[in-house]
CSV table of C-alpha atoms and ligand atoms in Angstrom, one decimal:
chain,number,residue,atom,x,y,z
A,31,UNK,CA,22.0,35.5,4.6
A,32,UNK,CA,20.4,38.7,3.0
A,33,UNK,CA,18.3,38.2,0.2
A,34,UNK,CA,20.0,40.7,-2.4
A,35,UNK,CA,23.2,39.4,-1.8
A,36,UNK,CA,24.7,37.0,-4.4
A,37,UNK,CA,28.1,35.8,-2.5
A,38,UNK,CA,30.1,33.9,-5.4
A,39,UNK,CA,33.4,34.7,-3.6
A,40,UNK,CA,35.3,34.3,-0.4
A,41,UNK,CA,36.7,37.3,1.3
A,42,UNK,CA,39.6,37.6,3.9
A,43,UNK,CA,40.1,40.3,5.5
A,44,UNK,CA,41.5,41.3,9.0
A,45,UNK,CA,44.9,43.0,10.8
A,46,UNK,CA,48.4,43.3,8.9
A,47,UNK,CA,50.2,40.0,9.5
A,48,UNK,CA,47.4,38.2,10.7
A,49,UNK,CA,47.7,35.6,7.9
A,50,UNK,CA,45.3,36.8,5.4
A,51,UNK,CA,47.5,35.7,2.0
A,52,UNK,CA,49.0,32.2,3.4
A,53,UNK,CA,45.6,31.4,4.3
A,54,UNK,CA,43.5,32.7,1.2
A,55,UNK,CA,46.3,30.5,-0.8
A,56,UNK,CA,45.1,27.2,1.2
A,57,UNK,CA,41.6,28.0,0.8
A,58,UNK,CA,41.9,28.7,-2.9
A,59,UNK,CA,44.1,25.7,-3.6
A,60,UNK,CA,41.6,23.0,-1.8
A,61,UNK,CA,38.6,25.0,-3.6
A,62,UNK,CA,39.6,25.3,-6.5
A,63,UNK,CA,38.9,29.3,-6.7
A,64,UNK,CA,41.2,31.7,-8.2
A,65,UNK,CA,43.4,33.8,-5.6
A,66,UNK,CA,43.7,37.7,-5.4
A,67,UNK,CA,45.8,39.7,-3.6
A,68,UNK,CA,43.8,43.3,-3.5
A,69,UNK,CA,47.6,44.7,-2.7
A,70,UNK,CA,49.1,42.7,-5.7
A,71,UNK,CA,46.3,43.9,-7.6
A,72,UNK,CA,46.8,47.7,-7.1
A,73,UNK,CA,50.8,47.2,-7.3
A,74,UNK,CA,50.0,45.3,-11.0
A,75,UNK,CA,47.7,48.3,-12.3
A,76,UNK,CA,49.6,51.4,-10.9
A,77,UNK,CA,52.6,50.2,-11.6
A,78,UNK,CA,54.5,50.6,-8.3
A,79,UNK,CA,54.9,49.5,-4.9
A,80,UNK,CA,52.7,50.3,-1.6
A,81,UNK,CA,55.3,52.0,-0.1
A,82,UNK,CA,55.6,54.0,-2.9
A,83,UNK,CA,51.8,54.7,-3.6
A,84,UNK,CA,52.3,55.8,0.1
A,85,UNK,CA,55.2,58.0,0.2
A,86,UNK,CA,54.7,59.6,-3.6
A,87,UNK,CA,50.8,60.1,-3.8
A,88,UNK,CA,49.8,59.4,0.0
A,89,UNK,CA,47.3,57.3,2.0
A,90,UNK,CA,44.3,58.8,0.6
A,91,UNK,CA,45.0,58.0,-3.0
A,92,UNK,CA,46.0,54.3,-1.7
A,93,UNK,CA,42.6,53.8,0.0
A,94,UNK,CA,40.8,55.3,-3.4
A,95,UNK,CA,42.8,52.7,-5.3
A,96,UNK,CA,41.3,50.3,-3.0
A,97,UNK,CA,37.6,51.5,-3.3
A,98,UNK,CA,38.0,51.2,-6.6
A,99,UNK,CA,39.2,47.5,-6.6
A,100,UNK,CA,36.3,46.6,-4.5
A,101,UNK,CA,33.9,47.9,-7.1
A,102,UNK,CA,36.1,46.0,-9.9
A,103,UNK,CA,35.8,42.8,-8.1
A,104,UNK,CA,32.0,42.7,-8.5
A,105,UNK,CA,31.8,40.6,-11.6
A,106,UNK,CA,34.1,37.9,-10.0
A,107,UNK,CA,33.0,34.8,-9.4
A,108,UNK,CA,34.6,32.0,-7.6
A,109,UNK,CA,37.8,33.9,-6.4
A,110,UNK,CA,39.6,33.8,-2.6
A,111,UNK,CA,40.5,37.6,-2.1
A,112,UNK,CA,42.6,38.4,0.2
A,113,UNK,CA,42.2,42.3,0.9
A,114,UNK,CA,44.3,44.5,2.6
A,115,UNK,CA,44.2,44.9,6.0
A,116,UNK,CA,42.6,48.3,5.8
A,117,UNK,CA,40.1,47.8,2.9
A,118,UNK,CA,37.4,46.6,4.7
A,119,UNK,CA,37.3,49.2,7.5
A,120,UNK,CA,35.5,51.7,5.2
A,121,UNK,CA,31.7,50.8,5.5
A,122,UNK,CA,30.8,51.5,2.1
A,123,UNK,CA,33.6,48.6,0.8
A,124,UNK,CA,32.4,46.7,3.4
A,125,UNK,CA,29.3,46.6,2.1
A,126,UNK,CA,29.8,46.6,-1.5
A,127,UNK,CA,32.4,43.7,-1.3
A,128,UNK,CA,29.4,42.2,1.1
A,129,UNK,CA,27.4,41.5,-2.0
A,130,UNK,CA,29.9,39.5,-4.2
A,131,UNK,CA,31.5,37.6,-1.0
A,132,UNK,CA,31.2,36.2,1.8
A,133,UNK,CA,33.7,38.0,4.3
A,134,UNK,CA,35.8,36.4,6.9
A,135,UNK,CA,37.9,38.2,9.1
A,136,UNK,CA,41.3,36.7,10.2
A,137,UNK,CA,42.1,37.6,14.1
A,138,UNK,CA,45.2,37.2,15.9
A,139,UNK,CA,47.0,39.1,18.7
A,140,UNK,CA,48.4,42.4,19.2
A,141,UNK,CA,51.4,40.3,20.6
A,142,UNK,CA,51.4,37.9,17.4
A,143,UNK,CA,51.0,40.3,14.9
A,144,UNK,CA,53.6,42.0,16.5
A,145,UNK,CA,55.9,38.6,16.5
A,146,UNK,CA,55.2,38.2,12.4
A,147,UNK,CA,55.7,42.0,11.1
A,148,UNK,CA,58.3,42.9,13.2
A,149,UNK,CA,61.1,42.0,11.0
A,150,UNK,CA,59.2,43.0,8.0
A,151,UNK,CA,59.4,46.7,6.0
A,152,UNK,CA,56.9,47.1,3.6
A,153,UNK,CA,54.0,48.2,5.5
A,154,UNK,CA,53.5,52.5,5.9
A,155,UNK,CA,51.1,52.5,8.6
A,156,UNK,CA,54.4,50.5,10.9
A,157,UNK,CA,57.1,53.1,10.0
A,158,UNK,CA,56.3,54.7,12.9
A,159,UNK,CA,58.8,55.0,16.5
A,160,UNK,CA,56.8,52.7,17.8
A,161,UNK,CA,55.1,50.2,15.7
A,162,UNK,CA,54.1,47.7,18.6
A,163,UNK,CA,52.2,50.6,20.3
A,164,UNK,CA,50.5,51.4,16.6
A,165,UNK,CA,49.3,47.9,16.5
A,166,UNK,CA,47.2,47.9,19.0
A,167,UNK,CA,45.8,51.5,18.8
A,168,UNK,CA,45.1,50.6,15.0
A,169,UNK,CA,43.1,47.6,16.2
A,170,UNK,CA,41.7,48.9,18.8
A,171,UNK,CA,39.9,51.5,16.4
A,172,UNK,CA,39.5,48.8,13.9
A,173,UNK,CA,37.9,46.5,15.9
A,174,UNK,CA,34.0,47.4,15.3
A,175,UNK,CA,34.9,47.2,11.4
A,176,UNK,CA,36.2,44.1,11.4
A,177,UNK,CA,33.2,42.9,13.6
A,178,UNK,CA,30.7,43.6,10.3
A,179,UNK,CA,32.6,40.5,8.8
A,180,UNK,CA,30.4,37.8,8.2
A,181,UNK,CA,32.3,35.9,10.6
A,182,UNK,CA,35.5,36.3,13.1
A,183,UNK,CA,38.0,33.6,12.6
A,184,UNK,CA,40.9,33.2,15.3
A,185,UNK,CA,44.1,31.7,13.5
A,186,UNK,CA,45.8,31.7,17.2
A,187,UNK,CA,47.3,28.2,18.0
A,188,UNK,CA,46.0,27.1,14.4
A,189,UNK,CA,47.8,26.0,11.1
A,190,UNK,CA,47.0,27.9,7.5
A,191,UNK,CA,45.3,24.6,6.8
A,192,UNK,CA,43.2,24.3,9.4
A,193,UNK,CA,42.0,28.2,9.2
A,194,UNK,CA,41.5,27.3,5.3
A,195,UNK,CA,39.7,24.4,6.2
A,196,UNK,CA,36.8,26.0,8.6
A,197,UNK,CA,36.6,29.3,6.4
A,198,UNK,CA,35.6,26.7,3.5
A,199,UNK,CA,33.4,24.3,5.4
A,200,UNK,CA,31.4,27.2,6.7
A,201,UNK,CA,31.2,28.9,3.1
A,202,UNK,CA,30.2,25.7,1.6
A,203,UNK,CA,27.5,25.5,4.4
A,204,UNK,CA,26.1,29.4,3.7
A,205,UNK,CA,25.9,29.0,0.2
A,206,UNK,CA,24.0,25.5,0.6
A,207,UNK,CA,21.7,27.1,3.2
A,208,UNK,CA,21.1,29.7,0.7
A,209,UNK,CA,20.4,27.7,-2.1
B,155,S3P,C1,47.2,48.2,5.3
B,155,S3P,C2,47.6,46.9,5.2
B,155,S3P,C3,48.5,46.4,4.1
B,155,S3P,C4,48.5,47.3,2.9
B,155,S3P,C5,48.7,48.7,3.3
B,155,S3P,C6,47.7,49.3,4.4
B,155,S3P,C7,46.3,48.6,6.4
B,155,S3P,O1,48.1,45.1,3.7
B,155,S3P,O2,47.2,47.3,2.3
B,155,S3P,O3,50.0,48.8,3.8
B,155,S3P,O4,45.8,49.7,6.3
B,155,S3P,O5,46.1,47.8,7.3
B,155,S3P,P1,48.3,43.8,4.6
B,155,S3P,O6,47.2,43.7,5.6
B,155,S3P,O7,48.2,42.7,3.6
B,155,S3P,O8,49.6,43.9,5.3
């Protein structure tokens, strides 16, 4: 663990549909941590929906909103944030959040993600022709950003719970190490 960081917080980040808010609720319900929702968040303080930050001000005000939750968050402590599936791909967020949390990234299947969003509308980046296809072109660029998490977690084959538990066991063990 870096010497200059001070993780106080556990971070969840990973593709669309790949579990990150069901989980982040388990881990912050055994813990005892307050949950966030970095989508939630933005939707509470602009006043509107994604899909609407999307359609009326664009993608590159969304992703400003969500540089400037990152640098918000700092002065958390104790806190299970669950961050939107794109947050974490810009370096300097990565980074930043890096220094307040430990960061796991959730990772499931092009096929599963598929299986759990496909039915669902509220996500921009899959109002596209052909959303499977977007998947895994999206992760496939994704992928070495998501690979600067502290660690990869596969929720394939595995309950919320169980995911909850090994992201808190191996938190608990980092921050002991560290202590
Ligand atoms: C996005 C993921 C979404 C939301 C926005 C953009 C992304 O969050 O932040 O639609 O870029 O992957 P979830 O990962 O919670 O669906």
């Amino acid at each position: 663990m870096d010497a200059e960081r001070d993780i106080q917080n556990i971070a969840l980040t990973g593709f669309m549909g790949c579990g990150k808010t069901a989980v982040g609720r388990v881990v912050a319900r055994v813990s005892g941590f307050e949950f966030l929702d970095t989508d939630l968040f933005i939707e509470e303080h602009v006043g509107m929906s994604i899909p609407r930050i999307f359609e009326e001000h664009g993608e590159e005000t969304f992703r400003r909103y969500e540089r400037e939750v990152v640098t918000r968050l700092a002065e958390r402590s104790e806190t299970v944030i669950a961050t939107g599936g794109g947050l974490l791909v810009d370096h300097a967020n990565m980074d930043t959040m890096k220094q307040y949390a430990m960061v796991f990234c959730l990772w499931a299947s092009p096929d599963s993600i598929w299986r759990r969003v496909k039915d669902q509308s509220h996500r921009p980046l899959l109002q596209t022709e052909n959303p499977r296809q977007r998947i895994i072109d999206l992760m496939k660029e994704r992928k070495p950003a998501y690979g600067r998490a502290d660690m990869l977690v596969n929720t394939e084959y595995r309950s919320a719970k169980d995911v909850a538990q090994l992201i808190l066991s191996q938190y608990r063990g980092a921050i002991g190490a560290r202590a």
